[in-house]
Structures are given as structure tokens and as C-alpha cells.
Short mmCIF file of C-alpha atoms in Angstrom, two decimals:
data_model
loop_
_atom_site.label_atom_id
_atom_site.label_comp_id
_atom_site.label_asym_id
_atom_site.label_seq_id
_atom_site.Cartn_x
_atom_site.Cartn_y
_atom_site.Cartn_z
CA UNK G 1 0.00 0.00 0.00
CA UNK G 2 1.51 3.70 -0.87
CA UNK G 3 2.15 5.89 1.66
CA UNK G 4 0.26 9.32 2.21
CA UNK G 5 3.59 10.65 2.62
CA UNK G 6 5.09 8.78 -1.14
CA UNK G 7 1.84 9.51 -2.50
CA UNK G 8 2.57 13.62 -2.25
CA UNK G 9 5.80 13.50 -2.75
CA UNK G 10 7.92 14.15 -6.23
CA UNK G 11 8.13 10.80 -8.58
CA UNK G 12 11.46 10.34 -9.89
CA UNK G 13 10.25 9.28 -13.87
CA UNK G 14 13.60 8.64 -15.31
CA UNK G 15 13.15 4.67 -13.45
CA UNK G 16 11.13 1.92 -13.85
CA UNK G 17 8.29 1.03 -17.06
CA UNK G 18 7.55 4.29 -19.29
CA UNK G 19 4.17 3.34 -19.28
CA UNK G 20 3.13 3.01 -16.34
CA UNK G 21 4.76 5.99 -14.75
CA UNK G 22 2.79 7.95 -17.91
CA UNK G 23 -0.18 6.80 -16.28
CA UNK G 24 0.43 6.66 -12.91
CA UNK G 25 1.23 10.34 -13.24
CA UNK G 26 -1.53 11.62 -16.08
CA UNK G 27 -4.87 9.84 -13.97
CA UNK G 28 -4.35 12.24 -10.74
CA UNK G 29 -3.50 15.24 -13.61
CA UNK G 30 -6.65 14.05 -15.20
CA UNK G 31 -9.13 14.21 -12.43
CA UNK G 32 -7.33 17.33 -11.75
CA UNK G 33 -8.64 18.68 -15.23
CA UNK G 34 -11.53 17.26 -15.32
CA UNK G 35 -12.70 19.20 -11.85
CA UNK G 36 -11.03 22.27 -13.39
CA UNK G 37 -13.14 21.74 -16.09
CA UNK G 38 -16.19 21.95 -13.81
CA UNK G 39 -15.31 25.93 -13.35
CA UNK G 40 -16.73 26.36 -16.53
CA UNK G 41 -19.30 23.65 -17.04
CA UNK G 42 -21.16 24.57 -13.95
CA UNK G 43 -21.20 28.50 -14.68
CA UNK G 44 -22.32 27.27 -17.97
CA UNK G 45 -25.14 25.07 -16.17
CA UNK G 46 -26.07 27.73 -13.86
CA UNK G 47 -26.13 30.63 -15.84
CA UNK G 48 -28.42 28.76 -18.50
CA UNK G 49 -31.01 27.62 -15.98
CA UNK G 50 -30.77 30.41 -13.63
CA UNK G 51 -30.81 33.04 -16.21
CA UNK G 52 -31.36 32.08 -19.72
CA UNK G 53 -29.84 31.01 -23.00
CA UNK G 54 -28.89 34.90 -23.75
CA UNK G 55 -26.73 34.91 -20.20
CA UNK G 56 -25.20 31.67 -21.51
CA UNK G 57 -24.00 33.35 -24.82
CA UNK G 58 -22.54 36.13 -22.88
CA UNK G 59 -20.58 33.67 -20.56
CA UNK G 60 -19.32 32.04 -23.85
CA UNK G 61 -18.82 34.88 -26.22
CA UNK G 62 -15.85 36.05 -23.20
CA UNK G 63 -14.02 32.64 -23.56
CA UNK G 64 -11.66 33.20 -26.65
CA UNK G 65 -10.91 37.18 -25.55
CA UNK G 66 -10.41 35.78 -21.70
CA UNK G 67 -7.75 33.14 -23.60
CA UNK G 68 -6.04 35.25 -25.26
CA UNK G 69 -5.17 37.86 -22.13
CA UNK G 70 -3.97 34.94 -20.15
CA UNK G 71 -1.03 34.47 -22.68
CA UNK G 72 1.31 35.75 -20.54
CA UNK G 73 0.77 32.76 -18.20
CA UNK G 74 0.39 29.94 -20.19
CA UNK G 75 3.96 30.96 -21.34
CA UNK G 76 5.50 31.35 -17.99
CA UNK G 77 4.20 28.04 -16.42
CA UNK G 78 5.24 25.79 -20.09
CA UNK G 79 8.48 27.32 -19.71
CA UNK G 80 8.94 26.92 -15.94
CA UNK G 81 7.90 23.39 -16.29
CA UNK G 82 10.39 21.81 -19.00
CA UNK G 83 13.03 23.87 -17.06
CA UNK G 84 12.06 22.17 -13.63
CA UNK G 85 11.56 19.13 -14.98
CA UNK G 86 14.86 18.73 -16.56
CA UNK G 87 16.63 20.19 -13.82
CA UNK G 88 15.17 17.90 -11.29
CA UNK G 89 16.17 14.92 -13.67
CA UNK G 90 19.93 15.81 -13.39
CA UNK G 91 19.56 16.75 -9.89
CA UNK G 92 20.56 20.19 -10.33
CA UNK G 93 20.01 21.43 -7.05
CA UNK G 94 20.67 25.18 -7.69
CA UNK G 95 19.09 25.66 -11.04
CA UNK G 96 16.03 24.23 -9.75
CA UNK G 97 15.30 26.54 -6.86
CA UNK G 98 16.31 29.82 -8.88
CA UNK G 99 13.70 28.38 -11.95
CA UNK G 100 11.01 27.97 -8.99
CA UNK G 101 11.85 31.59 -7.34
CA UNK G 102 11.96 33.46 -10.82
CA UNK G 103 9.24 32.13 -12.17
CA UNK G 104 7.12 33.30 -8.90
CA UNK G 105 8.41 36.79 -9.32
CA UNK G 106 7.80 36.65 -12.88
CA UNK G 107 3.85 35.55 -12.46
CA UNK G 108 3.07 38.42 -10.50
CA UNK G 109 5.06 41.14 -12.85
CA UNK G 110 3.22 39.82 -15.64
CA UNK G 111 -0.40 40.08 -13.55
CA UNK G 112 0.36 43.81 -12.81
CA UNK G 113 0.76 44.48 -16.51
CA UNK G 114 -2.11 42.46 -17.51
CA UNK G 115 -4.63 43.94 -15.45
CA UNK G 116 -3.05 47.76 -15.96
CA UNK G 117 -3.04 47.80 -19.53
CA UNK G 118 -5.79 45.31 -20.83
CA UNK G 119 -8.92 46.11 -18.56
CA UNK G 120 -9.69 49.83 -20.49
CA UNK G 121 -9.75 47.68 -23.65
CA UNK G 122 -11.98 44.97 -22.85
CA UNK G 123 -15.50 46.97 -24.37
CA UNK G 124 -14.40 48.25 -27.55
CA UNK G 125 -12.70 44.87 -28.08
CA UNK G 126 -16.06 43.13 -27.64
CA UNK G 127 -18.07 45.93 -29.44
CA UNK G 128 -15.56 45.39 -32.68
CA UNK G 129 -16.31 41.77 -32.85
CA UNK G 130 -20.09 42.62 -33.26
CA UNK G 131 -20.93 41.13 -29.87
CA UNK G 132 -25.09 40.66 -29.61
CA UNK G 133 -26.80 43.21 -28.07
CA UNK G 134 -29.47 40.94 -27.36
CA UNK G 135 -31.44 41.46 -24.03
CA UNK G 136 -30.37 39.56 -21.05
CA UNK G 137 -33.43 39.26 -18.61
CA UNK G 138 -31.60 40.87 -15.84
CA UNK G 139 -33.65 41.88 -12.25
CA UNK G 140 -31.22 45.14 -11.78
CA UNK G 141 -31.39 46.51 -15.70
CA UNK G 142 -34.19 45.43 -17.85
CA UNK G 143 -31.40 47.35 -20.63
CA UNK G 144 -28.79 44.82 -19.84
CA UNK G 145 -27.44 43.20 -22.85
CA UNK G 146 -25.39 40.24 -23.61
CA UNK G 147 -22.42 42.63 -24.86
CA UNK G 148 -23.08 44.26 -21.45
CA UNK G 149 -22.77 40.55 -19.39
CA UNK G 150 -19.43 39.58 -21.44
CA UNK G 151 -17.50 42.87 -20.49
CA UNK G 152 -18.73 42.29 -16.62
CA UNK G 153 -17.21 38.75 -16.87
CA UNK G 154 -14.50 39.59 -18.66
CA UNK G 155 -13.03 42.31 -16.40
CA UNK G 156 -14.15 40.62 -13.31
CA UNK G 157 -12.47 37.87 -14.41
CA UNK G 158 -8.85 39.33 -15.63
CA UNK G 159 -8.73 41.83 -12.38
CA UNK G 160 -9.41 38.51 -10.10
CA UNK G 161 -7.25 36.20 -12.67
CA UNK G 162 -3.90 36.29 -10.14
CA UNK G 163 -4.96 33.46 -8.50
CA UNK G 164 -5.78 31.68 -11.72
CA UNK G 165 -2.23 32.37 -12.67
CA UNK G 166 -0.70 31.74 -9.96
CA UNK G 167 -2.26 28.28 -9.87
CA UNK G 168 -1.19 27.27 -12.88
CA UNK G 169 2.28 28.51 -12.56
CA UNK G 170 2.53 26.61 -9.09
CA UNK G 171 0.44 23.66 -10.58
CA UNK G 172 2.85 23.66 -13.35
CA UNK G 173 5.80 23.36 -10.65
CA UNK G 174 4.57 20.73 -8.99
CA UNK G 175 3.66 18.52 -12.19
CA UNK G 176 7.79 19.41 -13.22
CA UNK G 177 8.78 17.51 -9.94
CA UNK G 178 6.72 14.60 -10.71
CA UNK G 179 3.87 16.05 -8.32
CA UNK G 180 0.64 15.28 -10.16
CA UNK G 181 -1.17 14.20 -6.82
CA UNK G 182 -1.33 17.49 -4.56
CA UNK G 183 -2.35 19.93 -7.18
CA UNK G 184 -5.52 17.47 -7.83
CA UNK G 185 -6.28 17.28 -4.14
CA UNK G 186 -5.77 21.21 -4.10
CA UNK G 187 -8.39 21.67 -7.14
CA UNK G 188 -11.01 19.29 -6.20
CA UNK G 189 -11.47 21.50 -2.88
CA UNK G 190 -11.25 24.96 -5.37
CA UNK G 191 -13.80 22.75 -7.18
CA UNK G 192 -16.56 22.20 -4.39
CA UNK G 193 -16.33 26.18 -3.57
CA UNK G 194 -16.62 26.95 -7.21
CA UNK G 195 -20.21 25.28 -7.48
CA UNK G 196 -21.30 26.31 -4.13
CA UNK G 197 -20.52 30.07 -4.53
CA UNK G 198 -22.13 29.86 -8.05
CA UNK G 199 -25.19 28.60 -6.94
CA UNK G 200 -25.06 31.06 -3.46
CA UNK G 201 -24.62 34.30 -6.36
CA UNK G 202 -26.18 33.46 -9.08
CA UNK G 203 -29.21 31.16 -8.05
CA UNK G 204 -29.70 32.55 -4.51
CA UNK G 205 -28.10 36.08 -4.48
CA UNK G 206 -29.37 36.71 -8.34
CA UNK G 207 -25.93 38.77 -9.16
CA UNK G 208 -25.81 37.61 -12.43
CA UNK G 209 -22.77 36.94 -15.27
CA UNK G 210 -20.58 38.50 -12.63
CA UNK G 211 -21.58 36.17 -9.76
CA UNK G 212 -20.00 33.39 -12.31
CA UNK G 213 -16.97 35.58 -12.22
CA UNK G 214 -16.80 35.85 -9.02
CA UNK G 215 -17.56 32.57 -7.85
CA UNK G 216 -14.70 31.12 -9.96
CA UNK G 217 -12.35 33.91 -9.00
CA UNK G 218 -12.71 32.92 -5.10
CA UNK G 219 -11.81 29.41 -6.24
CA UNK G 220 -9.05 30.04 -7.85
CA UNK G 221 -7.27 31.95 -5.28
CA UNK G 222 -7.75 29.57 -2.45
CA UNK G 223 -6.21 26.67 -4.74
CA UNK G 224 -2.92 28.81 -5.75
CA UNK G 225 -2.68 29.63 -2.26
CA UNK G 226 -2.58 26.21 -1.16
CA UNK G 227 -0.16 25.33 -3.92
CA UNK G 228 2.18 27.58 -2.41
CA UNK G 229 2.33 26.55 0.94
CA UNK G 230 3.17 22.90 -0.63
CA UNK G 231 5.98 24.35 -2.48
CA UNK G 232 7.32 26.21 0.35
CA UNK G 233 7.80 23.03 2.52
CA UNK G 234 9.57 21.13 -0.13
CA UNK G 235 13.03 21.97 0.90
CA UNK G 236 14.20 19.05 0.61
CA UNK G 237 14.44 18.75 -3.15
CA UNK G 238 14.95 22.54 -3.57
CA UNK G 239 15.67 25.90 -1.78
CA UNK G 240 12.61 28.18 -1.40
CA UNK G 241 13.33 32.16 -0.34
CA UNK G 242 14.45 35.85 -1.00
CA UNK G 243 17.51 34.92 -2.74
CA UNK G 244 15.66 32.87 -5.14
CA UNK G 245 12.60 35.30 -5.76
CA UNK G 246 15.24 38.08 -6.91
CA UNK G 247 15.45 38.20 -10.60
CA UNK G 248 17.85 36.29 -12.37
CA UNK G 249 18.60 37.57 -16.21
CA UNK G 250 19.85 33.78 -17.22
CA UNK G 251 16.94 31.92 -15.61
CA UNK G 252 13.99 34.92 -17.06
CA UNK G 253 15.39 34.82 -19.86
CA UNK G 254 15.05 31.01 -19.81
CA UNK G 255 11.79 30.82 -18.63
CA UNK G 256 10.83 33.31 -21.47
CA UNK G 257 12.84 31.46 -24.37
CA UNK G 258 11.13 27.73 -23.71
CA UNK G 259 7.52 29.50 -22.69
CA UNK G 260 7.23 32.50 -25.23
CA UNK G 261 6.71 29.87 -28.11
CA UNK G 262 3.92 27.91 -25.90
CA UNK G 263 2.33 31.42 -25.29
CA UNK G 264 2.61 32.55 -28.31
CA UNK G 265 0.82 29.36 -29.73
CA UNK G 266 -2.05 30.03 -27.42
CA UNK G 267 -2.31 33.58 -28.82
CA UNK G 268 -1.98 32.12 -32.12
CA UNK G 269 -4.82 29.65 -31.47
CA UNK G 270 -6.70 32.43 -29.13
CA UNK G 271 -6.81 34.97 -32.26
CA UNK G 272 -8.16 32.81 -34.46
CA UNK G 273 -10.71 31.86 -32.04
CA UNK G 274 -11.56 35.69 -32.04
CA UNK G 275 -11.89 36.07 -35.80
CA UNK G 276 -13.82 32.79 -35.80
CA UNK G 277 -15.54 34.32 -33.08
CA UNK G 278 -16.29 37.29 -35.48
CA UNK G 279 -17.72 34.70 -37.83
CA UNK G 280 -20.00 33.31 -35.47
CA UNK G 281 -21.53 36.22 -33.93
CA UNK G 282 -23.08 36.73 -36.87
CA UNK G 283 -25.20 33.41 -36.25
CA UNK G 284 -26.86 34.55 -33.78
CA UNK G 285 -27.34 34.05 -30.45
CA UNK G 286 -28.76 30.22 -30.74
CA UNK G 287 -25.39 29.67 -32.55
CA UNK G 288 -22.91 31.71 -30.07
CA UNK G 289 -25.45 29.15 -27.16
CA UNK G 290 -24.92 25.94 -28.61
CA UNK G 291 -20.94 26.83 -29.43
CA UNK G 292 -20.69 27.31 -25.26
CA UNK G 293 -22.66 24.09 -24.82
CA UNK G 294 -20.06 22.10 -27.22
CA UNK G 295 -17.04 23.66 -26.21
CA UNK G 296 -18.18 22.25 -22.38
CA UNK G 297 -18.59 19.30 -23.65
CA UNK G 298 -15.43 19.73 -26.01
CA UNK G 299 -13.62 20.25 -22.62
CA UNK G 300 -14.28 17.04 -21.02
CA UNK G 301 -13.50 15.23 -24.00
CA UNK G 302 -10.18 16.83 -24.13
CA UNK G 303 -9.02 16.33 -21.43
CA UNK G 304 -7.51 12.85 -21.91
CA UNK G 305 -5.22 14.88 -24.40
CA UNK G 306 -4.59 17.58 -22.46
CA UNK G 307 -3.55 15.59 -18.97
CA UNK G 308 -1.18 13.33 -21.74
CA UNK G 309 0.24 15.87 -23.65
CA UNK G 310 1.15 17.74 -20.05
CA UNK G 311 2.15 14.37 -18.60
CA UNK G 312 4.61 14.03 -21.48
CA UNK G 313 6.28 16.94 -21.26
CA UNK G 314 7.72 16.41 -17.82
CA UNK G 315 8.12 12.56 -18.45
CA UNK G 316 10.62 13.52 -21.37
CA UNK G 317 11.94 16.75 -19.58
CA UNK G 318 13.29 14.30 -16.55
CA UNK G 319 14.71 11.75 -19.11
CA UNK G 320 16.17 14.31 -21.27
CA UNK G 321 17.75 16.04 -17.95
CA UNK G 322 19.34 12.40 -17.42
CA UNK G 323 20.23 12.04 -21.16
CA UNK G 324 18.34 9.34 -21.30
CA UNK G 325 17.04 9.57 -24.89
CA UNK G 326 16.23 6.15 -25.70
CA UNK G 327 13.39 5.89 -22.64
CA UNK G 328 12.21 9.39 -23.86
CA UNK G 329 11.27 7.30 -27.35
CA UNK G 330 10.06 4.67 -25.87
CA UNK G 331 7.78 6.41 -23.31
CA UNK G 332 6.31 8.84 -26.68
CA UNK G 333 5.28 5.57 -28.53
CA UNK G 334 3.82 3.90 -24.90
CA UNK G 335 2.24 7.46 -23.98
CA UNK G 336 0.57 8.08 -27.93
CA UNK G 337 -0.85 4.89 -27.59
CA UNK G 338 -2.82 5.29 -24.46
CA UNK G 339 -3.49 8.82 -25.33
CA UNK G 340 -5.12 7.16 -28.29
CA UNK G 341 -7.14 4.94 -26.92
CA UNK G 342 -8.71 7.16 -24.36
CA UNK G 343 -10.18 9.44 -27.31
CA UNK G 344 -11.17 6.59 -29.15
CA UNK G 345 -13.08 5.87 -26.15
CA UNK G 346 -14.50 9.10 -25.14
CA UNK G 347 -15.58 9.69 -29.14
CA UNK G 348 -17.60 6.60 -28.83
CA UNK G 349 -18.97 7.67 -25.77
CA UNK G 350 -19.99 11.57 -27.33
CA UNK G 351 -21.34 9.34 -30.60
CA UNK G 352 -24.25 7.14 -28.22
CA UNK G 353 -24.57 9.78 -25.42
CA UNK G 354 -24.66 13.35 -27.32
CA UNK G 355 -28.03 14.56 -27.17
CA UNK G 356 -28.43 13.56 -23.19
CA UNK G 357 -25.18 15.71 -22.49
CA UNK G 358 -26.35 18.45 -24.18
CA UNK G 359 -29.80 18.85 -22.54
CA UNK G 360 -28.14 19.37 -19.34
CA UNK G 361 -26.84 23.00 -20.33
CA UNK G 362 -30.72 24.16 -21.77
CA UNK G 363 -34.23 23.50 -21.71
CA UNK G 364 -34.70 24.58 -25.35
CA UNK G 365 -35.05 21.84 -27.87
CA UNK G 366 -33.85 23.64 -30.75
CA UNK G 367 -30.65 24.43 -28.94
CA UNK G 368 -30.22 21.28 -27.52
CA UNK G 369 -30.81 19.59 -31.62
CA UNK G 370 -28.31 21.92 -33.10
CA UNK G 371 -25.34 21.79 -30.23
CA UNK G 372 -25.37 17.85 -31.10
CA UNK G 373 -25.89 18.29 -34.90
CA UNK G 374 -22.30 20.70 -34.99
CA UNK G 375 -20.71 17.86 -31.85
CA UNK G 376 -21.09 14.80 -34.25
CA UNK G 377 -18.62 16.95 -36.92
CA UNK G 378 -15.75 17.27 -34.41
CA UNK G 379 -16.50 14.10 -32.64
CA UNK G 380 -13.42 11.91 -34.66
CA UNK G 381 -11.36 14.91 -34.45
CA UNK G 382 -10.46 13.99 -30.50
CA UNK G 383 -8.49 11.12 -32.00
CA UNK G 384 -6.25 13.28 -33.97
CA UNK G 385 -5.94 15.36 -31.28
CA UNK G 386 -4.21 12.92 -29.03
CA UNK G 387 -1.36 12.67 -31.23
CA UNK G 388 -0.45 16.00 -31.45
CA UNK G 389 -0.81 16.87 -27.59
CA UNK G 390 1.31 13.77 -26.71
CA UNK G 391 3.81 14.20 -29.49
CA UNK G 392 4.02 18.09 -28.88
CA UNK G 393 4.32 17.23 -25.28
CA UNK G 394 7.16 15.00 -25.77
CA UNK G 395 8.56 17.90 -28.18
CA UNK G 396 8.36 20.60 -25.83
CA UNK G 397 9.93 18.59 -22.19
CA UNK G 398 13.24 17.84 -24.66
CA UNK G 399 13.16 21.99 -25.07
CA UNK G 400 11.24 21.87 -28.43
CA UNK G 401 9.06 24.34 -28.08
CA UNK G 402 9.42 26.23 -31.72
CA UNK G 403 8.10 23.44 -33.80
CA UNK G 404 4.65 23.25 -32.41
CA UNK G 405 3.93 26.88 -32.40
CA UNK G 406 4.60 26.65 -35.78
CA UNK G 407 2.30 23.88 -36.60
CA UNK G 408 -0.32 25.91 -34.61
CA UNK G 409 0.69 29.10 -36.84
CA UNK G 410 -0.33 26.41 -39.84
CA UNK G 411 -3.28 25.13 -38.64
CA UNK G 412 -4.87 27.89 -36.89
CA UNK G 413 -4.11 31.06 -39.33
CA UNK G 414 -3.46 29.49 -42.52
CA UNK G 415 -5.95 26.54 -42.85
CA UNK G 416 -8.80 27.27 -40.28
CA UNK G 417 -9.64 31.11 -40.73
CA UNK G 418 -9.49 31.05 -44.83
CA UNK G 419 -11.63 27.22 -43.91
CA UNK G 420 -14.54 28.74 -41.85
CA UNK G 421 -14.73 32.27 -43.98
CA UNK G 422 -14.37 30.27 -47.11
CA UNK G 423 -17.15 28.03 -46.69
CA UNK G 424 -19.38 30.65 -44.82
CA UNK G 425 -18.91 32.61 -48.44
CA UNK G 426 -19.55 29.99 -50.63
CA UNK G 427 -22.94 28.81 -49.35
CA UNK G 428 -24.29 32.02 -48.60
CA UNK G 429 -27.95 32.18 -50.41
CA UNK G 430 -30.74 34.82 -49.81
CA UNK G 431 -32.08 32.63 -46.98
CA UNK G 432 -28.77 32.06 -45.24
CA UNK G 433 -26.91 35.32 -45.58
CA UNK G 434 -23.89 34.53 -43.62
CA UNK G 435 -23.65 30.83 -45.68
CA UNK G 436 -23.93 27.50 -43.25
CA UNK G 437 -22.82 27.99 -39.53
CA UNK G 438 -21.55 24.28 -40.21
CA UNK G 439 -18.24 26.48 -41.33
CA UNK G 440 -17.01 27.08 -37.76
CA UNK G 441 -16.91 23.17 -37.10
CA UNK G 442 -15.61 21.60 -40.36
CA UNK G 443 -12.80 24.26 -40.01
CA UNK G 444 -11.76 23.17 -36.68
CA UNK G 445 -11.70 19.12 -37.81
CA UNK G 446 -9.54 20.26 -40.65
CA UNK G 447 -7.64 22.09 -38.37
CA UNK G 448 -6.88 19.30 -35.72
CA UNK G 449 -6.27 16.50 -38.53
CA UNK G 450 -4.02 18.23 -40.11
CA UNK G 451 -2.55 19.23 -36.88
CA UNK G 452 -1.50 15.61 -36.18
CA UNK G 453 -0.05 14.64 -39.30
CA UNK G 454 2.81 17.41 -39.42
CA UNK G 455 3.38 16.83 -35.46
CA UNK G 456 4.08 13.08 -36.37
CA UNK G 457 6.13 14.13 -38.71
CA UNK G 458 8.18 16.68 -37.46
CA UNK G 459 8.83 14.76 -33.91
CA UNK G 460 9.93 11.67 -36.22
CA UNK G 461 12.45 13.92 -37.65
CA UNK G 462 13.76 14.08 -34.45
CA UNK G 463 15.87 17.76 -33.94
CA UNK G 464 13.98 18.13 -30.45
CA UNK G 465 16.64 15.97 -29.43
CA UNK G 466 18.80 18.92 -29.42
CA UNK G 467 17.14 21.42 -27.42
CA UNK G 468 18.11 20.33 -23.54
CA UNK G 469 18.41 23.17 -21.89
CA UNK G 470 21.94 21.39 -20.48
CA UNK G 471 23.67 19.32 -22.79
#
């Protein structure tokens, strides 16, 4: 039987099967997403019983403009966790703790610049992308529009979204030392606060879109902060204090070459989101309400990739620390494989259970017929999606982090934008003026397929092999 104490502590992955220390590691990660993944399901849930299928297309017109300001992050915490993870695999003692302490300090420089210069811009961002104006059925303004509800979640949600990134710096930490156990434990109690405030200020209180915000907000901070104290009693593998939270030009610099790529991919997939976003605006907002519904469900059926693909990264970060490239192969084929057959799984799954997930969001047929309808055309896409996350992952642990930015440059900007705008042209007619909202889904399965193929290719090529961050 494992310990409490073994269970919590850092897993050494450079020793025993690939395999199973993949999976040993990704199931705790996965749990962990999946309850993450709740934040946004259950505001989804509650704001479209509570308040209506308008509220709902606010909540979900915010997501790819909320993405794309929490760049910054998704760069620092990719970055901080091939460097941890490879330094921990050659048991560099010093270069660990100064990665942990800089990327701290660099989190919260890159939250005061976020919230300073983005917040004044959030408005005319969302009233350029031809947000709805649409009336949400709100008790305190019976003016109150959906473009109104997005720019309350929005800024609510980037002025509250340090403890966000501060939990998924730390998170990223912990999974880098082999830790995939504590930050689960830490979000499953985030988790349980998340649906209880939402219900307390949106179903009880009545406070709206921003209630969501809030709600999610509180959450967040209470499981960064408990991600911190973990890290701060884990001496023994590093050293935690002022020395190591003053800035370091060779470790930011570090941190920013390995994570800018990883950030910038998410921008690159987060602007094309927006100009997709554009697209479907024009829909309507049935269309923007069944997008939210299927990118909750999306979520959970992504996850799999997701907890792989992240699993990967510091699998092949420790083994390329110890220079052991042979077990980083062997653990990419063992990882791609399981990856695989979870999707295959969980597509069979969306296939036979669709419609039943999708009436849990709404109480309007219509919406309920057409989220499934536009779910069945990315359903097989989940498959191809488990190659590239596992495969990218693998990638970006050795210090690859160039090559899949650029296959998300290819697949985002240059084949799904021209993809969704080409086929919304072509099959416009007097009765559909915008063309078939079909566009925005086919686009995204051409997208991911795609995707996979030149990620298969490029990691067979093998020049990750050459981007350790100490040779």
C-alpha cells in the first residue's frame, strides 16, 4: 500500500516502465482537469437555468478574448515546467530553486501588466467583434445586454485572474517535480467552492454573469494559495526564499525562451478563435449558445489529451535532464498509444450519449438539436488530437518548443480562418446570408487532422533531441 507521505511526494520518472509511470502520473492530472473543467461547465449550467440562453452566450462569447489575455501565463508556467523538470532529472540542485523563485516573481510582474493595460480595452474589443446586443433578462437593468454581461465577466475575471495564474504557474511546478497528486487534491477543494458560490450568487443572491466571475475567481485563489504553501515546505528537493525570488537575467530569460513559443501558440490559437468568433456572432445568439454548450462538452473530452500531452512533457523533460534519450522514445510511442485509446473511447462515448449531455446545459429543444448536430462533426477529431498533444508534449519537455507553435501558426491562421470564412462565403444564399454555420466546425476538424499529421512528422524527424536546456 503507498504511503500518504510517497503519494505527495515528487516521482522520480527517469526509473522503472515508461508506461506506467505515464499513467500513474496523467490519472491524478486528469481528475485534476476534469474538476477544473467543472469551473466552466457549472457557470455554464447555472447561468443557462438560472438566467437564460442569452446569459449563456454572454458567458461564452468572453471565452476566446479571456484566452487570449492569459497568454502571458500559459507561457511562464510551459516554460517553468520543462526547465524544472529537466533540472530535477539531473539533480541540479541550484538551477532548480532559482527556476522555482523566478518564475514566482515573474507571475506576478506579468499580472500587474495584464490587469493595468488590458482592462480599459476589454468593451471596444467586444463591441468590434459585433458582440449581440441581445437582451439579457436581468432583475437590476431590464437594458442589460449580452455585450453588457461579457464585459462584466470579462473584467471581473482578468482583475481577479492572479490566483488563476498563480495556480497554474505553481500547478505547473509541482507537475515538473513529478507532483501530479497534490495539485488534484488542491483543485477538487477549489472545485466544491466553485459550485457552491455559483449557486449562493447566481441562483440565490441573483448577481448575475458576474456572480459566475466571481464565484470562480474565489476558487481560484484559495487553490494557488494552497499550492504555495506545498511548495514552500519542499526543501528538501529545492531551496525556497528571497535569494531565489530576486530576478535572475539567465533563468527569465530562460523561462521566457522555452515559454514564449507555448504562449505565443495560445495567442496564435486564441486569435483565431476571435476572428472565428467574429464569424460566429453573426449566427446569432442560438449559434454563439450551442458553441458554449459544445465547447463544455469539447472540454471534457479533451481532457484525456490535455492531462497526456502535459504528462509528457515532464516525463521527457526528466529523461532528457538524465540524457536518457532512448526511454524518452520509448515512453512517446507507450504514452501516444494510451493517449489514443482514451479518445477513441471518449468519441464513442460523445457518438451514443450526445443529445443527453447536451440537454443538461438548456431546456430549449432547438438548442439542444443543433449543439449535437455541430458535436457529431468534431467528434473523430479527439483522436487526432491525441497525437499531437502527446507528441508536442514529448517535443516541448526535450526543449522543443518552436516546432509546435509553428504547426499551430499552420493550422490555426493558414488553414482554419481562410476554412470557416471560405465556406461561410460559398454557401451564402438569400435565406442564409452569412452561408452554413456548419463552417465554424468543419474548419476546426480540418484544423486538428491536419494538426496531427505534421506533429508526427516533425517529432519523427527528431531535432527536439537537441534542445536540452543542459547538454
Amino acid at each position: 500500500m503507498i504511503s500518504m507521505k510517497k503519494l505527495f511526494a515528487p516521482t522520480d520518472m527517469t526509473v522503472g516502465k515508461p508506461w506506467k509511470g505515464i499513467l500513474l502520473f496523467t490519472v491524478p492530472m486528469l481528475i485534476g482537469n476534469i474538476a477544473q473543467q467543472l469551473y466552466a461547465t457549472v457557470d455554464s449550467i447555472v447561468v443557462g437555468k438560472y438566467i437564460g440562453d442569452n446569459a449563456l452566450s454572454a458567458v461564452g462569447s468572453s471565452g476566446p478574448i479571456l484566452n487570449m489575455l492569459l497568454v502571458l501565463f500559459i507561457g511562464i508556467s510551459t516554460g517553468t515546467n520543462i526547465m524544472v523538470s529537466q533540472y530535477f532529472g539531473a539533480k541540479n540542485r541550484d538551477g532548480l530553486s532559482y527556476t522555482i523563485g523566478n518564475s514566482i516573481t515573474a507571475t506576478a510582474i506579468a499580472c500587474l501588466i495584464l490587469i493595468g493595460v488590458c482592462t480599459p480595452l476589454i468593451r471596444p474589443v467586444l463591441e468590434m467583434l459585433n458582440t449581440p446586443t441581445d437582451i439579457i433578462n436581468a432583475a437590476w437593468d431590464p437594458d442589460y445586454t449580452i455585450l453588457d454581461g461579457c464585459t462584466d465577466y470579462l473584467t471581473i475575471s482578468l482583475v481577479g485572474g492572479v490566483g488563476m495564474a498563480f495556480y497554474n504557474i505553481l500547478s505547473g511546478i509541482l507537475r515538473g517535480l513529478g507532483d501530479s497528486v497534490s495539485s488534484l487534491l488542491f483543485l477538487l477543494v477549489a472545485t466544491v467552492i466553485n459550485i457552491a458560490l455559483d449557486l449562493l450568487f447566481v441562483a440565490a443572491l441573483g448577481m448575475g454573469v458576474a456572480g459566475v466571475a466571481w464565484a470562480t475567481i474565489i476558487a481560484q485563489i484559495v487553490s494557488a494559495s494552497l499550492c504555495m504553501i506545498k511548495i514552500a515546505r519542499m526543501r528538501e528537493h529545492f531551496d525556497f526564499g528571497k535569494k531565489y525570488l530576486k530576478p535572475v537575467g539567465a533563468y527569465i530569460k530562460t523561462i521566457i525562451r522555452l515559454g514564449l513559443p507555448s504562449g505565443l501558440t495560445q495567442a496564435i490559437f486564441s486569435s483565431a478563435m476571435i476572428v472565428v468568433q467574429s464569424l460566429t456572432n453573426q449566427f446569432g445568439a442560438q449559434f454563439i449558445a450551442a458553441n458554449v454548450v459544445i465547447m463544455r462538452v469539447d472540454g471534457f473530452a479533451m481532457m484525456p489529451n490535455f492531462s497526456f500531452g502535459t504528462a509528457l512533457t515532464s516525463y521527457s523533460g526528466q529523461n532528457v535532464g538524465a540524457g536518457l534519450y532512448d526511454r524518452v522514445t520509448k515512453g512517446a510511442k507507450q504514452g501516444t498509444w494510451i493517449a489514443v485509446a482514451c479518445s477513441t473511447f471518449i468519441t464513442l462515448l460523445i457518438l451514443v450519449f450526445g443529445k443527453g449531455l447536451m440537454s443538461i446545459f438548456t431546456d430549449t429543444a432547438d438548442l439542444v438539436d443543433l449543439s449535437y448536430r455541430l458535436m457529431m462533426i468534431l467528434a473523430v477529431g479527439y483522436i487526432a488530437v491525441a497525437v499531437t498533444q502527446s507528441l508536442s508534449g514529448i517535443m516541448r519537455g526535450a526543449g522543443d518548443t518552436m516546432t509546435p507553435m509553428w504547426i499551430s501558426l499552420i493550422t490555426t491562421v493558414a488553414i482554419r480562418v481562410p476554412i470557416a470564412y471560405g465556406i461561410s462565403y460559398l454557401t451564402r444564399t438569400p435565406e442564409l446570408p452569412f452561408g452554413r454555420c456548419e463552417c465554424i466546425q468543419i474548419s476546426l476538424l480540418a484544423s486538428w487532422v491536419i494538426g496531427a499529421v505534421l506533429t508526427a512528422i516533425f517529432y519523427a524527424r527528431g531535432k527536439w533531441k537537441t534542445k536540452a536546456i543542459q547538454q
